[in-house]
Short mmCIF file of C-alpha atoms in Angstrom, two decimals:
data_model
loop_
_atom_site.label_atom_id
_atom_site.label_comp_id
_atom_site.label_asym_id
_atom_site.label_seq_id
_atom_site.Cartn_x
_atom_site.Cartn_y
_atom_site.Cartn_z
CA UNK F 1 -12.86 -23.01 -7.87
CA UNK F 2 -15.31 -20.04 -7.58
CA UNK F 3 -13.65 -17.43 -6.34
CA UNK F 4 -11.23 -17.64 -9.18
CA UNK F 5 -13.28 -16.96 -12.00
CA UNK F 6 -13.85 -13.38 -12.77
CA UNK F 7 -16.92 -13.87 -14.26
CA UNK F 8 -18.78 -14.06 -11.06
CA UNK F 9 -17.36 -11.01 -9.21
CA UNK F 10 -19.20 -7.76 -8.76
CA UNK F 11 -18.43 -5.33 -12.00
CA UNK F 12 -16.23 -3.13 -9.75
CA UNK F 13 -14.19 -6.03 -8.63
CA UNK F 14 -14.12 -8.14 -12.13
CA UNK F 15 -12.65 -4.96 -13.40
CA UNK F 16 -9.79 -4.18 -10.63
CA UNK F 17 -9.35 -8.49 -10.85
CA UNK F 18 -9.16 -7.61 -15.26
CA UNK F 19 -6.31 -4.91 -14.54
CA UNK F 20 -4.40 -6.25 -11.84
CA UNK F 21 -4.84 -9.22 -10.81
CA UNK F 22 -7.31 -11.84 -8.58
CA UNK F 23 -5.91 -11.68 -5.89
CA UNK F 24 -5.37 -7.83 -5.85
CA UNK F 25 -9.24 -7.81 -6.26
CA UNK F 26 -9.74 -10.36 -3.03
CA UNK F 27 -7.65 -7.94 -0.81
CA UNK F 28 -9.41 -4.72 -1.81
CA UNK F 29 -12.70 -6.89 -1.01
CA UNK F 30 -11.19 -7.85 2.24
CA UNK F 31 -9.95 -4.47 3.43
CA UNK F 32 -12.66 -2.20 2.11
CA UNK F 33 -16.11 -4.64 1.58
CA UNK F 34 -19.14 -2.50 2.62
CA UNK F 35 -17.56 0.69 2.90
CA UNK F 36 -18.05 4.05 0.40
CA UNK F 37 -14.59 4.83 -1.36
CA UNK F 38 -13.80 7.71 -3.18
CA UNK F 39 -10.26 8.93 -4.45
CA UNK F 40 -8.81 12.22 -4.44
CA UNK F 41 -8.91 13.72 -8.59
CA UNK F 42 -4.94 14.70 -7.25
CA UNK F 43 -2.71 11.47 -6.92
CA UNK F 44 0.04 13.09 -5.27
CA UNK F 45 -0.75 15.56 -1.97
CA UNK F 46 -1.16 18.93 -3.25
CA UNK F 47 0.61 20.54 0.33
CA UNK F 48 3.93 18.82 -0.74
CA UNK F 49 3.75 19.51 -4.50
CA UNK F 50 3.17 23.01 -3.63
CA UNK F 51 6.24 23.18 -1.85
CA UNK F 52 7.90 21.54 -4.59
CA UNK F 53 6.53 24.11 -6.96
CA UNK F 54 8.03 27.16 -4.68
CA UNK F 55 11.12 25.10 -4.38
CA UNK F 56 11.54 25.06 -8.11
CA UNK F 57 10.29 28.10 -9.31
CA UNK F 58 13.17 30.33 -11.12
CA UNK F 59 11.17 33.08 -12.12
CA UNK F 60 10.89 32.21 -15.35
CA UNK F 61 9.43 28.83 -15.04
CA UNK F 62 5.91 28.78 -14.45
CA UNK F 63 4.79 26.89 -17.77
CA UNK F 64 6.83 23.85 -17.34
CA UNK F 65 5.57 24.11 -13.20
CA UNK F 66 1.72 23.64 -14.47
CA UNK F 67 2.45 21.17 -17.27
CA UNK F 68 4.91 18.71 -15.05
CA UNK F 69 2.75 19.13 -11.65
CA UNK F 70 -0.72 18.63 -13.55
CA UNK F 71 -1.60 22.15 -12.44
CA UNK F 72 -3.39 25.34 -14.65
CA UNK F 73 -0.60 28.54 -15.48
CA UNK F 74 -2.73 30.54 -13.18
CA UNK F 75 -2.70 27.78 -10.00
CA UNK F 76 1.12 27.85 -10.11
CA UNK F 77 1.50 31.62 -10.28
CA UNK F 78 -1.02 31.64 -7.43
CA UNK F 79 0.65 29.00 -5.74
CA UNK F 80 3.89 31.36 -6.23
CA UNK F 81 1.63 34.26 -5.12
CA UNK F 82 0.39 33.17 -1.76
CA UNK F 83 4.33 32.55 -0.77
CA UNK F 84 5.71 35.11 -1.91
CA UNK F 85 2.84 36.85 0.48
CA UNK F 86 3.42 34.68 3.20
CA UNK F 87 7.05 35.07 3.52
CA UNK F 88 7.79 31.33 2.42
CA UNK F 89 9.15 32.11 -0.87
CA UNK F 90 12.12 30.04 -1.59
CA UNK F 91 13.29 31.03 -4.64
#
């Protein structure tokens, strides 16, 4: 049948059927065919990982904040910053 072979699919759908899966592929085409997509460079919401930065902060952890939260030294301590301004520190 046709639509199975992934040789006749659009490059952007041959490659989400090569990675996971035909039928993945068919319901991406189904939900978002004709539309412009683009996705976020941050997987996870930034709002909530910032609280979960300020949550976790000890005062003595910033380093191990920016490397397990994907973030820069200087984001975290600005992240830490702005609370600590704001009266929403938590530490």
């Amino acid at each position: 049948m046709a639509e199975n072979d992934p040789e006749l699919l659009n490059s952007v759908y041959k490659e989400v059927s090569e990675k996971l899966g035909m039928d993945t592929a068919m319901e991406i085409y189904r939900m978002f065919k004709g539309q412009q997509i683009s996705f976020p460079v941050r997987f996870f919401n930034p709002e909530r990982i910032r609280k979960i930065i300020i949550q976790e902060y000890d005062g003595d952890n910033i380093r191990l904040l920016a490397v397990k939260y994907g973030y820069s030294e200087k984001t975290v301590r600005r992240i830490i910053s702005d609370s600590l301004k704001s009266g929403k520190g938590e530490y």
